[in-house]
Coordinates of C-alpha atoms in Angstrom, one line a residue:
X840 CA 140.1 167.8 22.1
X841 CA 139.8 164.2 23.4
X842 CA 136.1 164.2 24.4
X843 CA 136.1 160.6 25.7
X844 CA 139.0 161.3 28.1
X845 CA 137.6 164.6 29.3
X846 CA 134.1 163.2 29.9
X847 CA 135.4 160.1 31.6
X848 CA 137.8 162.0 33.9
X849 CA 134.9 164.4 34.8
X850 CA 132.7 161.5 35.8
X851 CA 135.4 159.8 37.9
X852 CA 136.6 163.0 39.6
X853 CA 133.0 163.9 40.6
X854 CA 132.4 160.5 42.0
X855 CA 135.7 160.5 43.8
X856 CA 134.8 163.8 45.4
X857 CA 131.5 162.4 46.4
X858 CA 133.3 159.4 48.1
X859 CA 135.7 161.7 49.9
X860 CA 133.1 164.3 51.0
X861 CA 130.2 161.9 51.4
X862 CA 129.7 162.7 55.1
X863 CA 129.4 166.4 54.3
X864 CA 127.1 166.0 51.3
X865 CA 124.7 163.5 52.7
X866 CA 121.2 165.0 53.1
X867 CA 120.5 162.7 56.1
X868 CA 122.3 160.8 58.7
X869 CA 123.0 157.2 57.9
X870 CA 120.8 156.1 60.8
X871 CA 117.8 158.4 60.0
X872 CA 114.8 156.3 59.2
X873 CA 111.5 157.3 57.7
X874 CA 108.8 156.2 60.1
X875 CA 105.1 155.5 59.3
X876 CA 103.2 158.8 59.8
X877 CA 99.6 159.9 59.5
X878 CA 99.4 163.5 58.3
X879 CA 96.2 165.6 58.2
X880 CA 96.2 168.6 55.9
X881 CA 94.2 171.9 56.2
X882 CA 91.1 170.4 54.5
X883 CA 91.1 167.5 57.0
X884 CA 92.3 164.9 54.5
X885 CA 94.6 162.3 56.0
X886 CA 97.6 160.8 54.3
X887 CA 99.7 157.9 55.4
X888 CA 103.4 158.2 54.8
X889 CA 105.3 154.9 55.0
X890 CA 108.6 153.6 53.6
X891 CA 109.7 153.1 50.9
X892 CA 109.3 156.7 49.8
X893 CA 109.8 157.5 46.1
X894 CA 112.2 160.1 45.0
X895 CA 111.1 163.6 46.0
X896 CA 112.0 166.8 47.6
X897 CA 112.8 165.3 51.0
X898 CA 114.5 162.2 49.6
X899 CA 116.0 163.0 46.2
X900 CA 116.8 159.4 45.4
X901 CA 114.0 157.9 47.5
X902 CA 114.4 155.5 50.4
X903 CA 114.8 151.7 50.6
X904 CA 112.1 149.6 52.0
X905 CA 113.2 150.2 55.5
X906 CA 113.0 154.0 55.1
X907 CA 116.8 154.8 54.9
X908 CA 117.8 157.5 52.4
X909 CA 119.3 156.0 49.2
X910 CA 121.5 159.0 48.4
X911 CA 123.0 158.8 51.9
X912 CA 123.7 155.1 51.5
X913 CA 125.3 155.7 48.0
X914 CA 127.6 158.4 49.4
X915 CA 128.5 156.2 52.3
X916 CA 129.3 153.1 50.2
X917 CA 131.1 155.0 47.4
X918 CA 134.5 154.9 49.2
X919 CA 134.4 151.1 49.2
X920 CA 133.4 150.9 45.5
X921 CA 135.9 153.4 44.2
X922 CA 139.0 153.1 46.4
X923 CA 139.0 149.4 46.6
X924 CA 138.7 149.0 42.9
X925 CA 141.4 151.6 42.4
X926 CA 143.7 149.8 44.8
X927 CA 143.1 146.3 43.3
X928 CA 143.6 147.5 39.8
X929 CA 146.8 149.3 40.6
X930 CA 148.2 146.4 42.6
X931 CA 147.5 143.9 39.8
X932 CA 149.3 146.0 37.2
X933 CA 152.2 147.0 39.5
X934 CA 153.0 143.4 40.6
X935 CA 152.0 141.6 37.4
X936 CA 153.6 144.3 35.2
X937 CA 156.9 144.3 37.1
X938 CA 157.2 140.5 37.0
X939 CA 156.0 140.2 33.4
X940 CA 158.5 142.9 32.3
X941 CA 161.4 141.1 34.0
X942 CA 160.4 137.6 32.8
X943 CA 160.0 138.9 29.2
X944 CA 163.4 140.7 29.2
X945 CA 165.4 137.9 30.8
X946 CA 163.7 135.1 28.8
X947 CA 166.2 133.3 26.6
X948 CA 166.1 134.3 22.9
X949 CA 164.9 131.8 20.3
X950 CA 164.7 128.7 22.5
X951 CA 165.0 125.4 20.8
X952 CA 161.5 124.4 21.9
X953 CA 158.8 127.0 22.6
X954 CA 157.8 126.4 26.2
X955 CA 154.2 126.5 27.4
X956 CA 153.3 129.6 29.2
X957 CA 151.8 128.4 32.4
X958 CA 150.6 131.9 33.3
X959 CA 148.3 131.9 30.2
X960 CA 146.8 128.6 31.3
X961 CA 145.8 130.2 34.6
X962 CA 143.8 132.8 32.7
X963 CA 141.2 130.2 31.7
X964 CA 140.1 129.7 35.4
X965 CA 137.0 131.8 36.2
X966 CA 138.1 134.4 38.7
X967 CA 134.6 134.9 39.9
X968 CA 134.3 131.2 40.8
X969 CA 137.6 131.1 42.7
X970 CA 136.8 134.2 44.7
X971 CA 133.3 133.1 45.6
X972 CA 134.4 129.6 46.7
X973 CA 137.2 131.1 48.9
X974 CA 135.2 133.9 50.6
X975 CA 131.5 132.8 50.7
X976 CA 132.0 130.9 54.0
X977 CA 133.9 133.9 55.5
X978 CA 131.9 136.9 54.3
X979 CA 128.3 136.0 55.5
X980 CA 127.7 137.0 59.1
X981 CA 131.4 137.2 59.7
X982 CA 133.0 138.2 63.0
X983 CA 135.6 140.2 61.0
X984 CA 135.0 143.9 60.5
X985 CA 134.1 145.4 57.1
X986 CA 137.6 146.9 56.5
X987 CA 139.2 143.5 57.3
X988 CA 136.8 141.7 54.9
X989 CA 137.5 144.3 52.2
X990 CA 141.2 143.8 52.5
X991 CA 140.8 140.1 52.3
X992 CA 138.7 140.4 49.2
X993 CA 141.3 142.8 47.8
X994 CA 144.1 140.3 48.4
X995 CA 142.2 137.5 46.7
X996 CA 141.2 139.6 43.7
X997 CA 144.7 140.9 43.3
X998 CA 146.3 137.5 43.4
X999 CA 143.9 135.9 40.9
X1000 CA 144.2 138.9 38.5
X1001 CA 148.0 139.0 38.3
X1002 CA 148.5 136.2 35.8
X1003 CA 146.6 137.9 33.0
X1004 CA 148.5 141.2 33.5
X1005 CA 151.8 139.3 33.7
X1006 CA 151.3 137.5 30.4
X1007 CA 150.2 140.6 28.6
X1008 CA 153.2 142.7 29.7
X1009 CA 155.6 139.7 29.2
X1010 CA 154.5 139.4 25.5
X1011 CA 154.9 143.2 25.0
X1012 CA 158.4 143.1 26.6
X1013 CA 159.5 140.2 24.3
X1014 CA 158.6 142.3 21.3
X1015 CA 160.3 145.4 22.6
X1016 CA 163.6 143.8 23.5
X1017 CA 164.2 142.9 19.9
X1018 CA 163.9 146.5 18.8
X1019 CA 167.1 148.0 17.3
X1020 CA 167.7 150.5 20.0
X1021 CA 167.6 147.8 22.7
X1022 CA 170.0 145.6 20.7
X1023 CA 172.3 148.6 20.2
X1024 CA 172.4 149.4 23.9
X1025 CA 173.2 145.8 24.7
X1026 CA 176.0 145.8 22.1
X1027 CA 177.4 149.0 23.6
X1028 CA 177.6 147.3 27.0
X1029 CA 174.6 148.8 28.8
X1030 CA 173.5 146.8 31.9
X1031 CA 170.3 144.9 32.2
X1032 CA 168.7 147.3 34.7
X1033 CA 169.7 150.3 32.6
X1034 CA 168.0 148.8 29.6
X1035 CA 164.9 148.0 31.6
X1036 CA 164.7 151.4 33.2
X1037 CA 165.7 153.5 30.2
X1038 CA 164.4 151.6 27.2
X1039 CA 161.7 149.2 28.2
X1040 CA 159.7 151.0 30.9
X1041 CA 159.3 154.3 29.0
X1042 CA 157.7 152.4 26.1
X1043 CA 155.5 150.3 28.4
X1044 CA 154.2 153.1 30.7
X1045 CA 151.3 153.9 28.4
X1046 CA 150.3 150.2 28.4
X1047 CA 150.6 150.2 32.2
X1048 CA 148.2 153.2 32.5
X1049 CA 145.6 151.8 30.2
X1050 CA 145.9 148.4 31.9
X1051 CA 145.2 150.0 35.3
X1052 CA 142.0 151.5 34.0
X1053 CA 140.9 148.3 32.3
X1054 CA 141.7 146.2 35.4
X1055 CA 139.5 148.6 37.5
X1056 CA 136.6 147.9 35.1
X1057 CA 137.2 144.2 35.5
X1058 CA 137.2 144.5 39.3
X1059 CA 134.0 146.5 39.2
X1060 CA 132.5 143.8 37.0
X1061 CA 133.6 141.1 39.5
X1062 CA 132.0 143.1 42.4
X1063 CA 128.7 143.0 40.5
X1064 CA 129.0 139.2 39.7
X1065 CA 129.8 138.4 43.4
X1066 CA 126.9 140.6 44.6
X1067 CA 124.4 138.6 42.4
X1068 CA 125.4 135.6 44.6
X1069 CA 125.2 137.6 47.9
X1070 CA 128.9 138.0 48.4
X1071 CA 129.1 141.8 49.1
X1072 CA 132.2 143.9 49.5
X1073 CA 132.9 144.4 53.2
X1074 CA 130.7 141.5 54.3
X1075 CA 127.1 140.2 54.1
X1076 CA 124.6 140.1 56.9
X1077 CA 122.0 137.4 56.4
X1078 CA 118.6 137.5 58.2
X1079 CA 116.4 134.5 58.4
X1080 CA 112.6 134.0 58.1
X1081 CA 112.4 135.2 55.4
X1082 CA 116.1 134.9 54.3
X1083 CA 117.5 138.3 53.3
X1084 CA 121.0 139.5 52.5
X1085 CA 122.2 143.0 53.3
X1086 CA 125.5 144.8 52.6
X1087 CA 127.4 145.9 55.7
X1088 CA 129.1 148.7 53.9
X1089 CA 126.5 150.1 51.4
X1090 CA 128.9 149.3 48.6
X1091 CA 127.2 150.0 45.3
X1092 CA 127.3 146.4 44.0
X1093 CA 125.9 145.2 47.3
X1094 CA 123.0 147.7 47.1
X1095 CA 122.2 146.4 43.7
X1096 CA 122.5 142.8 44.8
X1097 CA 120.2 143.2 47.8
X1098 CA 117.6 145.1 45.8
X1099 CA 117.1 142.5 43.1
X1100 CA 113.6 141.8 44.3
X1101 CA 112.4 145.3 43.3
X1102 CA 112.6 144.8 39.6
X1103 CA 108.9 145.1 39.1
X1104 CA 107.8 147.3 42.0
X1105 CA 109.4 150.2 43.7
X1106 CA 112.0 150.1 40.9
X1107 CA 114.0 153.2 42.2
X1108 CA 115.5 151.0 45.0
X1109 CA 117.2 148.9 42.3
X1110 CA 117.7 151.2 39.4
X1111 CA 119.2 154.2 41.2
X1112 CA 122.2 152.3 42.5
X1113 CA 122.4 150.4 39.2
X1114 CA 122.5 153.7 37.3
X1115 CA 125.3 155.0 39.5
X1116 CA 127.3 151.8 39.0
X1117 CA 126.8 151.8 35.3
X1118 CA 127.9 155.4 35.1
X1119 CA 131.0 154.6 37.1
X1120 CA 132.0 151.8 34.8
X1121 CA 131.2 154.0 31.8
X1122 CA 133.5 156.7 33.1
X1123 CA 136.4 154.3 33.3
X1124 CA 135.6 152.9 29.8
X1125 CA 135.7 156.4 28.4
X1126 CA 139.0 157.1 30.1
X1127 CA 140.4 153.8 28.6
X1128 CA 139.2 154.7 25.1
X1129 CA 140.4 158.3 25.5
X1130 CA 143.9 157.2 26.5
X1131 CA 144.1 154.8 23.6
X1132 CA 143.1 157.5 21.2
X1133 CA 145.5 159.9 22.7
X1134 CA 148.5 157.5 22.5
X1135 CA 147.6 156.4 19.0
X1136 CA 147.6 160.0 17.8
X1137 CA 150.9 160.8 19.6
X1138 CA 152.7 157.8 18.1
X1139 CA 151.1 157.8 14.7
X1140 CA 153.6 158.5 11.9
X1141 CA 152.2 161.2 9.6
X1142 CA 152.6 160.4 5.9
X1143 CA 155.3 162.3 4.0
X1144 CA 155.7 162.5 0.3

């Protein structure tokens, strides 16, 4: 039994269900706010209740400093965190993998001079820096809606992530096209598209699947890096005097980024979204490790005497 794959899939399936059914599972409405109350018990003892409230029976994950339920905010923002990372990871591998496979197959064999791979040179450019410079002026107090800003971020992250996928698949394709079964098919007159469809893609599909999971992890990491510098998925609302930054979508990295000031006090406001985010990334890492173990076991050649 592949425990890594099973545990990872269980984590991601549960979180995906939470994102899909968040409106039904939320214990409170998104606009419900804990107000300051003064409650007198039977003995006449008065107690002041004011936000932020720690985790308890009424608020399982506590509230933020404004009195809004953290569990409700996590369920509301889960769809942006999960589905946007899914889409970007898949788009990177689909576009970059397709182009890389074609470039690797149609590349001339044994060139006189080894050309410089310009795609690999692009991998050295920090993706975080490019994305931040392109979007920081658009995302803060933007007139665009959160879905529009999310799509814009998805387009940028997809575009800057394609070169690394492309170069990886291209290198794998160059190795595969020299295999005997590919050379035999060419010598028998098989067309290019037949070889790509029947001989290359079947041996690359496992690499595509693992790459999708790994790219999702990279995208989630980028979400977190951008949130540290107040660029949140779906847009950032900035308030002045004192300056504060708030996520417009309750996306998980945004909840972490806007709660950085609670590291030493009211820690649940920071650590509960952080724990959910780390668990999500861990789930994908377990899936990636499980898939690699599974394919290594399937394609391993058992020794024979």
